Amino acid sequence: MLNSFSLALKSIWSNKMRSFLTMLGIIIGVAAVIILVGLVNGQMSYMKESFSDMGTNLISVNLTNVNSRSVSDEEMYEFYTENIDYFDAMSPNVTVSGTIKSGNESLSSTTITGVSEEYLTLKSMELESGRFIQYSDLASRQKVCVIGYYVATEFYGSAEAALGDTLSINGDRYTIVGTVERQTSDSDEVEEGGSDDFVFIPYTAAVELARNGTINNYTFAMSDVEQTETVKGLLNTFLYSIFKNEDLYSITAMSELLDSLNSMIAMMSMMLGGIGGISLLVAGVGVMNIMLVSVTERTREIGIRNSLGAKRSTIMQQFVIEAAVTSSLGGLMGIALGCGLTGVIGKVIGMTAVPTVGAIAVSFSVSVGIGLLFGYMPASRAAKLNPIDALRSD
Amino acid sequence: MAAKAFRFLRRIPSKDSSCAAESGRSQKMDTDGNAPLIELRNICKIYQMGTEQVHANDGISLKISRGEFVAIVGKSGSGKSTLMNIIGALDVPTEGEYYLDGEDVSHMSEDQLAEIRNKMIGFIFQQYNLLLRDNLLENVELPLLYAGYSKSERKEKAMRSLERVGLADKWFNKPSQLSGGQQQRVSIARALAGNPSLILADEPTGALDSKTSREVLDFLKELNREGNTIIIITHDNSIAMEAKRVVRIKDGKINFDGDVEKYAEFV
């Protein structure tokens, strides 16, 4: 057995060029599987992370407020307080499109959102300075705002300096009562339109500012993610009793999005891995082809070995092991190449890509398996040679 | 060359050959201590060539004792190669029995034949048949490897064998670095390595010049003097004359079997 291995290595070494070309198929196949799966996994886990950051305990409710039926914020709050055991926080979301101004400077990329006093809890954000919007601000439609890190630094230089100052939203003056701490990590650049470029105002004020008088979106934070189904059921019952039509509202749980994202990742990995797998299969046919040539070329050698007492099983073993060693070597090189390239390609296209242990294990075992499988046919052909004919061949 | 053509043929069982009529006439095997090393009883080898049956061996009976030096001589197509294949356990006869050292080889399976070749027979071929990728030591070790000897035993036996043919100092060389005569000596070393009962040489001097042929023949004679049983297969009467006993094959039958002196008179 051990001897067959050294024999196989010798044979591979004596035909370096040909062996390498045979291995090349396996190398590319294995590397492709590792790179593709690595890239998909890297990208997907990045997406997953950003989803989780948004909060997996959130449920978002979107309403199509038609004239005949609609849900007012009072009704929504009523529902919320009745089922308070299931929830941590709730906030209406009113998006206002517009420009903010401070002095002569203006920003149009800033997200302006009308929210409730619980929004900070809902989004798991922390204040940098000042205070957040309070219930009294909502009740009296106070023109106060809480701004993001980008707006604070861009307009006032720092979070502290911004407090007490005013900015105008679509012409209305709002007093800055607080700033939210930086959302992006310190190493990243603070960008216009990024996650630090926002202004929060009381939703009651926002409804006025938006001039359509309705609230179309609410976000709930559940106290327990496990209860997603129950909470969705409650919301559905409540909303259906008002709208009498399921098409007029939608309830989306972040945790469900995450689940579907996860299954999407798994499917993408499988699909791309499968494509790499096909190239491995093609490589296997290449191994078989070369082994057949090798058997034909070495007919005389097989005859000599036969005449000296090699049994059929011994000849068989020699060639199967040679094929397996060829493809395993190719597999190992493929792993090295794949792991190396995954990082490089990831960097070039700006993605975090890490080779996965699963992809390495699967592609390597497939390449060894392919060697055994496709080595079998040529090997059995070698083993079946008649020693007399084999000895006579040139 | 008819022998070459046989490679395209398949063995077939024969029913209506002349062999079949004679095959019932089997002899009792010697059971005393002087049992022959080789006993062929009415060996037939029949090939189907198209619609015709070719009797490559047509009822050959032959006994060879230990320590003999026999030349099997015949023209090409006479059936001597077929006979060699059967004696060398590379092939089995269509009919008849072949006892090698008391064992019935004629009905063995491929794997059993491989074992017989490995343990009992040392082949010397016209084309040396060395493995060109391996060095001399590895070549000589090969039959020992298949016999299952350990690495150290293999090396020891193979080196001793190489010493015997005077090539021990070149053990690391590849066959291609040697002259034809040297290569044939390596193949003799390989044949001797496993200490076989029979050395079977197929045209051992066919590819050599007269001087190296002489050397190889002298070496075979020496091996015979040391007690080895040697069979040379050749088409060349002058080579056959080097042996002690000559068996001549013609048209698949033995048409002479006797001492080399008598053979000289015969031809």
Short mmCIF file of N, CA, C and O in Angstrom, two decimals, chain A residues 91-160:
data_model
loop_
_atom_site.label_atom_id
_atom_site.label_comp_id
_atom_site.label_asym_id
_atom_site.label_seq_id
_atom_site.Cartn_x
_atom_site.Cartn_y
_atom_site.Cartn_z
N SER A 91 -43.18 53.20 17.85
CA SER A 91 -43.11 54.57 17.34
C SER A 91 -43.73 54.66 15.97
O SER A 91 -43.50 53.80 15.12
N PRO A 92 -44.53 55.68 15.73
CA PRO A 92 -44.94 55.96 14.37
C PRO A 92 -43.73 56.50 13.61
O PRO A 92 -42.84 57.10 14.21
N ASN A 93 -43.67 56.28 12.32
CA ASN A 93 -42.60 56.85 11.51
C ASN A 93 -43.22 57.70 10.43
O ASN A 93 -43.99 57.22 9.62
N VAL A 94 -42.86 58.97 10.46
CA VAL A 94 -43.35 59.84 9.40
C VAL A 94 -42.13 60.41 8.68
O VAL A 94 -41.33 61.13 9.27
N THR A 95 -42.02 60.04 7.45
CA THR A 95 -40.87 60.52 6.70
C THR A 95 -41.22 61.84 6.02
O THR A 95 -42.26 61.96 5.38
N VAL A 96 -40.36 62.82 6.26
CA VAL A 96 -40.59 64.13 5.66
C VAL A 96 -39.48 64.35 4.63
O VAL A 96 -38.31 64.18 4.94
N SER A 97 -39.86 64.70 3.43
CA SER A 97 -38.81 65.01 2.46
C SER A 97 -38.60 66.51 2.46
O SER A 97 -39.55 67.28 2.52
N GLY A 98 -37.34 66.90 2.46
CA GLY A 98 -37.09 68.33 2.52
C GLY A 98 -35.63 68.63 2.73
O GLY A 98 -34.78 67.74 2.71
N THR A 99 -35.34 69.88 2.94
CA THR A 99 -33.97 70.33 3.10
C THR A 99 -33.83 70.98 4.46
O THR A 99 -34.75 71.64 4.93
N ILE A 100 -32.69 70.75 5.09
CA ILE A 100 -32.45 71.45 6.35
C ILE A 100 -31.41 72.54 6.13
O ILE A 100 -30.52 72.40 5.29
N LYS A 101 -31.57 73.60 6.88
CA LYS A 101 -30.67 74.74 6.71
C LYS A 101 -30.21 75.26 8.04
O LYS A 101 -30.95 75.21 9.03
N SER A 102 -28.98 75.70 8.08
CA SER A 102 -28.48 76.39 9.26
C SER A 102 -27.61 77.52 8.74
O SER A 102 -26.56 77.26 8.14
N GLY A 103 -28.09 78.75 8.94
CA GLY A 103 -27.38 79.87 8.35
C GLY A 103 -27.47 79.79 6.84
O GLY A 103 -28.55 79.61 6.29
N ASN A 104 -26.29 79.80 6.19
CA ASN A 104 -26.30 79.74 4.74
C ASN A 104 -26.09 78.31 4.21
O ASN A 104 -26.18 78.07 3.02
N GLU A 105 -25.74 77.44 5.14
CA GLU A 105 -25.49 76.07 4.70
C GLU A 105 -26.79 75.28 4.66
O GLU A 105 -27.69 75.50 5.46
N SER A 106 -26.87 74.35 3.71
CA SER A 106 -28.05 73.49 3.66
C SER A 106 -27.67 72.07 3.27
O SER A 106 -26.64 71.84 2.64
N LEU A 107 -28.49 71.14 3.72
CA LEU A 107 -28.28 69.73 3.40
C LEU A 107 -29.59 69.16 2.87
O LEU A 107 -30.64 69.36 3.46
N SER A 108 -29.50 68.47 1.73
CA SER A 108 -30.74 67.90 1.19
C SER A 108 -30.76 66.38 1.32
O SER A 108 -31.77 65.74 1.07
N SER A 109 -29.62 65.84 1.69
CA SER A 109 -29.54 64.37 1.77
C SER A 109 -30.07 63.85 3.10
O SER A 109 -30.31 62.66 3.26
N THR A 110 -30.26 64.72 4.05
CA THR A 110 -30.60 64.30 5.41
C THR A 110 -31.99 63.66 5.48
O THR A 110 -32.94 64.13 4.86
N THR A 111 -32.06 62.57 6.23
CA THR A 111 -33.34 61.89 6.45
C THR A 111 -34.06 62.59 7.59
O THR A 111 -33.53 62.69 8.70
N ILE A 112 -35.25 63.06 7.33
CA ILE A 112 -36.03 63.72 8.38
C ILE A 112 -37.18 62.80 8.74
O ILE A 112 -38.00 62.45 7.89
N THR A 113 -37.23 62.39 10.01
CA THR A 113 -38.25 61.43 10.41
C THR A 113 -38.98 61.92 11.64
O THR A 113 -38.37 62.38 12.61
N GLY A 114 -40.30 61.79 11.59
CA GLY A 114 -41.10 62.08 12.76
C GLY A 114 -41.26 60.83 13.58
O GLY A 114 -41.68 59.80 13.05
N VAL A 115 -40.88 60.91 14.86
CA VAL A 115 -40.89 59.72 15.70
C VAL A 115 -41.50 60.02 17.06
O VAL A 115 -41.77 61.17 17.38
N SER A 116 -41.69 58.93 17.86
CA SER A 116 -42.20 59.12 19.22
C SER A 116 -41.04 59.14 20.20
O SER A 116 -39.88 58.96 19.81
N GLU A 117 -41.36 59.34 21.50
CA GLU A 117 -40.32 59.43 22.51
C GLU A 117 -39.60 58.09 22.74
O GLU A 117 -38.55 58.04 23.34
N GLU A 118 -40.22 56.99 22.22
CA GLU A 118 -39.62 55.67 22.45
C GLU A 118 -38.70 55.23 21.31
O GLU A 118 -38.15 54.14 21.33
N TYR A 119 -38.54 56.09 20.34
CA TYR A 119 -37.79 55.71 19.15
C TYR A 119 -36.35 55.35 19.46
O TYR A 119 -35.78 54.44 18.85
N LEU A 120 -35.76 56.07 20.39
CA LEU A 120 -34.36 55.83 20.75
C LEU A 120 -34.19 54.40 21.28
O LEU A 120 -33.26 53.69 20.90
N THR A 121 -35.12 53.96 22.16
CA THR A 121 -35.11 52.60 22.69
C THR A 121 -35.29 51.60 21.56
O THR A 121 -34.63 50.58 21.48
N LEU A 122 -36.26 51.93 20.71
CA LEU A 122 -36.61 51.07 19.60
C LEU A 122 -35.39 50.76 18.74
O LEU A 122 -35.14 49.62 18.35
N LYS A 123 -34.60 51.78 18.46
CA LYS A 123 -33.46 51.61 17.57
C LYS A 123 -32.16 51.30 18.32
O LYS A 123 -31.10 51.22 17.71
N SER A 124 -32.28 51.16 19.63
CA SER A 124 -31.10 50.91 20.47
C SER A 124 -30.00 51.94 20.22
O SER A 124 -28.84 51.62 20.07
N MET A 125 -30.40 53.21 20.17
CA MET A 125 -29.41 54.27 19.98
C MET A 125 -29.12 54.93 21.32
O MET A 125 -29.91 54.82 22.26
N GLU A 126 -27.98 55.61 21.40
CA GLU A 126 -27.61 56.35 22.61
C GLU A 126 -27.45 57.82 22.26
O GLU A 126 -27.04 58.17 21.15
N LEU A 127 -27.76 58.67 23.25
CA LEU A 127 -27.58 60.11 23.03
C LEU A 127 -26.13 60.49 23.27
O LEU A 127 -25.45 59.92 24.13
N GLU A 128 -25.67 61.48 22.52
CA GLU A 128 -24.33 62.00 22.73
C GLU A 128 -24.41 63.17 23.73
O GLU A 128 -23.61 63.29 24.64
N SER A 129 -25.45 63.98 23.53
CA SER A 129 -25.62 65.13 24.43
C SER A 129 -27.09 65.56 24.41
O SER A 129 -27.85 65.18 23.53
N GLY A 130 -27.48 66.31 25.43
CA GLY A 130 -28.84 66.85 25.49
C GLY A 130 -29.86 65.79 25.87
O GLY A 130 -29.55 64.84 26.58
N ARG A 131 -31.08 65.94 25.35
CA ARG A 131 -32.16 65.00 25.67
C ARG A 131 -32.83 64.57 24.39
O ARG A 131 -32.59 65.13 23.32
N PHE A 132 -33.69 63.51 24.52
CA PHE A 132 -34.42 63.08 23.34
C PHE A 132 -35.78 63.77 23.32
O PHE A 132 -36.15 64.50 24.24
N ILE A 133 -36.55 63.55 22.26
CA ILE A 133 -37.91 64.08 22.17
C ILE A 133 -38.75 63.48 23.30
O ILE A 133 -38.63 62.30 23.60
N GLN A 134 -39.55 64.29 23.96
CA GLN A 134 -40.34 63.80 25.10
C GLN A 134 -41.82 63.82 24.78
O GLN A 134 -42.24 64.40 23.78
N TYR A 135 -42.60 63.17 25.68
CA TYR A 135 -44.03 63.08 25.45
C TYR A 135 -44.67 64.45 25.32
O TYR A 135 -45.54 64.67 24.50
N SER A 136 -44.17 65.36 26.15
CA SER A 136 -44.75 66.71 26.12
C SER A 136 -44.51 67.40 24.78
O SER A 136 -45.35 68.15 24.30
N ASP A 137 -43.34 67.09 24.15
CA ASP A 137 -43.07 67.65 22.83
C ASP A 137 -44.10 67.16 21.83
O ASP A 137 -44.55 67.90 20.95
N LEU A 138 -44.46 65.86 21.96
CA LEU A 138 -45.43 65.27 21.03
C LEU A 138 -46.79 65.91 21.22
O LEU A 138 -47.44 66.31 20.26
N ALA A 139 -47.18 65.99 22.52
CA ALA A 139 -48.51 66.50 22.83
C ALA A 139 -48.69 67.93 22.35
O ALA A 139 -49.73 68.28 21.79
N SER A 140 -47.64 68.74 22.51
CA SER A 140 -47.78 70.15 22.15
C SER A 140 -47.17 70.48 20.79
O SER A 140 -47.04 71.64 20.43
N ARG A 141 -46.80 69.44 20.07
CA ARG A 141 -46.21 69.62 18.73
C ARG A 141 -45.08 70.63 18.75
O ARG A 141 -45.00 71.53 17.92
N GLN A 142 -44.20 70.46 19.73
CA GLN A 142 -43.06 71.35 19.88
C GLN A 142 -42.13 71.26 18.69
O GLN A 142 -41.89 70.18 18.16
N LYS A 143 -41.62 72.41 18.27
CA LYS A 143 -40.67 72.39 17.16
C LYS A 143 -39.27 72.19 17.71
O LYS A 143 -38.46 73.11 17.78
N VAL A 144 -39.01 70.94 18.16
CA VAL A 144 -37.69 70.57 18.65
C VAL A 144 -37.17 69.43 17.78
O VAL A 144 -37.94 68.75 17.11
N CYS A 145 -35.86 69.27 17.78
CA CYS A 145 -35.31 68.16 17.01
C CYS A 145 -34.07 67.59 17.68
O CYS A 145 -33.42 68.23 18.47
N VAL A 146 -33.82 66.31 17.32
CA VAL A 146 -32.60 65.63 17.76
C VAL A 146 -31.85 65.27 16.48
O VAL A 146 -32.44 64.73 15.55
N ILE A 147 -30.57 65.62 16.44
CA ILE A 147 -29.84 65.45 15.18
C ILE A 147 -28.74 64.39 15.27
O ILE A 147 -28.28 64.04 16.35
N GLY A 148 -28.36 63.89 14.13
CA GLY A 148 -27.31 62.87 14.04
C GLY A 148 -25.93 63.50 14.06
O GLY A 148 -25.77 64.72 13.89
N TYR A 149 -24.91 62.64 14.20
CA TYR A 149 -23.52 63.08 14.33
C TYR A 149 -23.06 63.89 13.12
O TYR A 149 -22.38 64.91 13.25
N TYR A 150 -23.48 63.44 11.94
CA TYR A 150 -23.02 64.11 10.72
C TYR A 150 -23.54 65.54 10.64
O TYR A 150 -22.80 66.47 10.35
N VAL A 151 -24.85 65.68 10.94
CA VAL A 151 -25.45 67.01 10.87
C VAL A 151 -24.80 67.94 11.90
O VAL A 151 -24.47 69.10 11.61
N ALA A 152 -24.58 67.38 13.12
CA ALA A 152 -23.99 68.18 14.20
C ALA A 152 -22.61 68.69 13.82
O ALA A 152 -22.30 69.88 13.98
N THR A 153 -21.77 67.78 13.31
CA THR A 153 -20.40 68.21 12.98
C THR A 153 -20.37 69.10 11.76
O THR A 153 -19.59 70.04 11.68
N GLU A 154 -21.24 68.82 10.80
CA GLU A 154 -21.24 69.57 9.54
C GLU A 154 -21.68 71.02 9.76
O GLU A 154 -21.09 71.95 9.24
N PHE A 155 -22.75 71.18 10.59
CA PHE A 155 -23.30 72.53 10.80
C PHE A 155 -22.64 73.29 11.95
O PHE A 155 -22.43 74.48 11.87
N TYR A 156 -22.34 72.55 13.05
CA TYR A 156 -21.94 73.27 14.27
C TYR A 156 -20.55 72.90 14.76
O TYR A 156 -20.09 73.41 15.75
N GLY A 157 -19.92 71.96 14.08
CA GLY A 157 -18.56 71.58 14.49
C GLY A 157 -18.53 70.46 15.49
O GLY A 157 -17.71 69.55 15.38
N SER A 158 -19.43 70.45 16.48
CA SER A 158 -19.45 69.36 17.46
C SER A 158 -20.85 69.18 18.02
O SER A 158 -21.73 70.04 17.83
N ALA A 159 -21.04 68.03 18.70
CA ALA A 159 -22.35 67.71 19.26
C ALA A 159 -22.74 68.72 20.34
O ALA A 159 -23.90 69.13 20.44
N GLU A 160 -21.77 69.15 21.14
CA GLU A 160 -22.04 70.09 22.22
C GLU A 160 -22.48 71.45 21.68
O GLU A 160 -23.44 72.06 22.16
#
